[in-house]
Short mmCIF file of C-alpha atoms in Angstrom, two decimals:
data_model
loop_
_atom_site.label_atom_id
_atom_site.label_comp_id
_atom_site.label_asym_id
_atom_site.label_seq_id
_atom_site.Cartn_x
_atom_site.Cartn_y
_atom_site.Cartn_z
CA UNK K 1 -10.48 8.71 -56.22
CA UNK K 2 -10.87 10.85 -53.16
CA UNK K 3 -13.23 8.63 -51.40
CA UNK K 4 -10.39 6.09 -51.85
CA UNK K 5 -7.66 7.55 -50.44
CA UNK K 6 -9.80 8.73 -47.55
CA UNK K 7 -11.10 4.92 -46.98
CA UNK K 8 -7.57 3.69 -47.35
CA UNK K 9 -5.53 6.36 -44.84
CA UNK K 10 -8.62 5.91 -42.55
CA UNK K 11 -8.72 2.05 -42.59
CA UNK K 12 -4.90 1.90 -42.05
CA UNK K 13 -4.85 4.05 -39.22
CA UNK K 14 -7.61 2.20 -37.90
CA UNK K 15 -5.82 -0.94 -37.89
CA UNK K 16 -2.45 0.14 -36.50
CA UNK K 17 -4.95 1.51 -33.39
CA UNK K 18 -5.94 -1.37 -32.84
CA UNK K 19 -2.64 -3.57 -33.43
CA UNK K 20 -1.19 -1.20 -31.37
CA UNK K 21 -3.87 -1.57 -27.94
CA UNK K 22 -3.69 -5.45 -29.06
CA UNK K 23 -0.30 -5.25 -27.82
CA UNK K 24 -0.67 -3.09 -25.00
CA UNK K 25 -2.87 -5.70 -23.57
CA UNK K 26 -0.90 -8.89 -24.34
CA UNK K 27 2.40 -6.81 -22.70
CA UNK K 28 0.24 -6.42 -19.52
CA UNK K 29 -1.26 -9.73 -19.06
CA UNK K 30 1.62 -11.50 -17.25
CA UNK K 31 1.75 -8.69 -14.74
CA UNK K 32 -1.93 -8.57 -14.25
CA UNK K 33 -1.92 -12.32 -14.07
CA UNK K 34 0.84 -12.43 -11.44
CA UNK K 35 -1.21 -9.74 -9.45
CA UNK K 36 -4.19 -11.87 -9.22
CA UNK K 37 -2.04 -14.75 -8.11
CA UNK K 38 -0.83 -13.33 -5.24
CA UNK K 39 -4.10 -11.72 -4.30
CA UNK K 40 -5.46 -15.01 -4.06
CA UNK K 41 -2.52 -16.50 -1.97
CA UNK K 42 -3.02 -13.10 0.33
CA UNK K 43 -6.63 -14.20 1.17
CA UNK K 44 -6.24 -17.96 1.11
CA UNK K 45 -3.75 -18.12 3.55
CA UNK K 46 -5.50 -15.51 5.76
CA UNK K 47 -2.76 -12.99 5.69
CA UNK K 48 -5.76 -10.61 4.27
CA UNK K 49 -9.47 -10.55 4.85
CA UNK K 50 -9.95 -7.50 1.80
CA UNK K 51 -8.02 -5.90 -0.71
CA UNK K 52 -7.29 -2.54 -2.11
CA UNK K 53 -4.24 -2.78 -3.94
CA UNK K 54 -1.66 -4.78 -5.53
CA UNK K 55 1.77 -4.03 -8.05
CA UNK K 56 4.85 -5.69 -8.37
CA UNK K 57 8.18 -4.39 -6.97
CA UNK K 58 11.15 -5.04 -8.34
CA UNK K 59 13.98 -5.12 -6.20
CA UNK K 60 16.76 -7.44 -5.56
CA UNK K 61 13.77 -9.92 -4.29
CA UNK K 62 11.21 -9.79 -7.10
CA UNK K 63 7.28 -9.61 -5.14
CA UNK K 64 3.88 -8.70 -5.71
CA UNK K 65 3.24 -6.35 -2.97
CA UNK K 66 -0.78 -6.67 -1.80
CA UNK K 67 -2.18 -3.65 0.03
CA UNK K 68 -5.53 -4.59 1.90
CA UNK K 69 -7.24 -5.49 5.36
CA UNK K 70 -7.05 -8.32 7.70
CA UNK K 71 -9.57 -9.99 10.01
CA UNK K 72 -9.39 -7.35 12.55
CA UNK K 73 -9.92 -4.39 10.12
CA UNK K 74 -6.17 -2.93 10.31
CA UNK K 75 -4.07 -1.68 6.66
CA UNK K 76 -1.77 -4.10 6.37
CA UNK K 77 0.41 -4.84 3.33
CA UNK K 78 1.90 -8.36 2.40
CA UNK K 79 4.82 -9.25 0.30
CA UNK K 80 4.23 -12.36 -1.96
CA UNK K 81 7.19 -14.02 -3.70
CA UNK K 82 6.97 -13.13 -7.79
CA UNK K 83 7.44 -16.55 -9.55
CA UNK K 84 8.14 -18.87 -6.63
CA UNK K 85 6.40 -20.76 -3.67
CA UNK K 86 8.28 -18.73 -0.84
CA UNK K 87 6.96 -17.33 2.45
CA UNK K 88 4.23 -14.15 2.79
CA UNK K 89 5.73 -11.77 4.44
CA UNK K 90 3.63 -8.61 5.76
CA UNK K 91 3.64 -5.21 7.89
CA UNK K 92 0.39 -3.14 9.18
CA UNK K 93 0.85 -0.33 7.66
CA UNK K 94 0.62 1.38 11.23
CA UNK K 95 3.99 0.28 12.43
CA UNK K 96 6.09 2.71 10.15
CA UNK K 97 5.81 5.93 8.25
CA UNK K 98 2.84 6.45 5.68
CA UNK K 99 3.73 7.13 1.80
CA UNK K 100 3.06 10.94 2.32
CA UNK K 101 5.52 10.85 4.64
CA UNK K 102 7.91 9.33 2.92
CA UNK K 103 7.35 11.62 0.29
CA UNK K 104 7.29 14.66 2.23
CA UNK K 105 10.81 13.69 3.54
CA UNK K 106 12.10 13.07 -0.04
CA UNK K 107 10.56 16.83 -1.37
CA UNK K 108 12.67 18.23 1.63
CA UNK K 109 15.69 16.75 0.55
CA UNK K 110 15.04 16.96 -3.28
CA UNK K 111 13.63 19.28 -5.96
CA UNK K 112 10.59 16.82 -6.97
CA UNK K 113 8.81 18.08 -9.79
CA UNK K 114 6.40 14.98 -10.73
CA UNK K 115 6.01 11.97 -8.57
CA UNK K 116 6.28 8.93 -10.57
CA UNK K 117 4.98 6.55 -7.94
CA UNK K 118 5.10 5.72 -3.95
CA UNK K 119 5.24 1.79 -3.94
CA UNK K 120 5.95 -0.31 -0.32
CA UNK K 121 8.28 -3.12 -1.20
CA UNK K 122 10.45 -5.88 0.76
CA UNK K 123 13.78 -7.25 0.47
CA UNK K 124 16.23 -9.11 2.84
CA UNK K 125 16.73 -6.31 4.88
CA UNK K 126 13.03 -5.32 5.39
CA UNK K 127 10.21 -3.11 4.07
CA UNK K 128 10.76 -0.34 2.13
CA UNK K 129 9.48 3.40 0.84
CA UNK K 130 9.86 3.20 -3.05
CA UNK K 131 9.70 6.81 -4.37
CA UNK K 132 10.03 7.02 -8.06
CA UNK K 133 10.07 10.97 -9.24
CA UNK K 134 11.46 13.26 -12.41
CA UNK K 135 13.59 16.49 -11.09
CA UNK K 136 12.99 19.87 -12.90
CA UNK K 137 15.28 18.76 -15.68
CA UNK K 138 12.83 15.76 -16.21
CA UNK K 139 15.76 12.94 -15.31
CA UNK K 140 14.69 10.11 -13.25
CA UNK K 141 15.12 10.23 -9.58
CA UNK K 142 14.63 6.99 -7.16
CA UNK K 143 14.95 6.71 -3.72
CA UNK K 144 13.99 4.03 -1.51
CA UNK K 145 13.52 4.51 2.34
CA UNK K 146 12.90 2.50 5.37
CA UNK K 147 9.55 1.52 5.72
CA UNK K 148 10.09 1.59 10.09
CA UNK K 149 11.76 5.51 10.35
CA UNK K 150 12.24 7.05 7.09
CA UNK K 151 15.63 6.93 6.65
CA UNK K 152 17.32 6.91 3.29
CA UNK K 153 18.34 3.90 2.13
CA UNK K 154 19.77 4.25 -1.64
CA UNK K 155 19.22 6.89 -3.85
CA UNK K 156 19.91 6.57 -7.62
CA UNK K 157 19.42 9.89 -9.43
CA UNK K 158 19.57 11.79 -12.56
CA UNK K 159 19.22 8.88 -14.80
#
């Protein structure tokens, strides 16, 4: 009888492991798929020669941001429209401030106590510094920042 309840809580627990990362992937596909879509437009249409990078931003313009090299060798990020046939926009990642300092500039102004993630994004009114971060009472904190100087550009906290 033993041997059966063993086989049976094993067995179930097996299957709900599996159900359960069976679901994790199908939740992910979409997003990897739309990824590897714009990675592809990226290099096709020469806007990149290599790639590091890519995750979606989602902003008030929905795009696949692509983090890689062009033909000359320089970082450069592009912004691919999420969904749509719309123009590539990009920025070498030269011409404005790096992530760590867009997160330095946040941890001066803010008590950070676990960065969440430091994602480049685009919308009408250019690139941006996504900084996504708990506080010490482990409330989400988000703050994006100009992509050119730094400078705060909306800040939705404590959520």
């Amino acid at each position: 009888m033993k041997n059966w309840i063993r086989f049976t809580v094993i067995f179930t627990l097996a299957l709900f492991t599996l159900i359960g990362v069976v679901v994790f992937y199908q939740a992910q596909k979409p997003i990897s798929d739309a990824e590897k879509r714009a990675e592809v437009r990226a290099i096709e249409e020469g806007h990149l020669a290599e790639i590091t990078r890519s995750y979606p931003v989602n902003g008030a313009e929905p795009s696949i941001t692509v983090l890689g090299k062009d033909k000359e060798g320089r970082p450069k990020a592009v912004f691919v429209p999420d969904g749509k046939k719309g123009d590539i926009r990009g920025v070498l990642l030269s011409d404005g401030i790096s992530p760590k300092e867009a997160l330095s500039a946040v941890r001066k102004e803010m008590n950070v106590s676990d960065v969440i993630h430091v994602h480049l994004g685009t919308d009408g009114s250019g690139p941006f510094w996504e900084v996504a971060f708990s506080g010490p009472d482990d409330k989400l904190n988000y703050v994006q920042m100009s992509f050119k100087d730094g400078s705060t550009r909306k800040k939705i906290l404590n959520l």
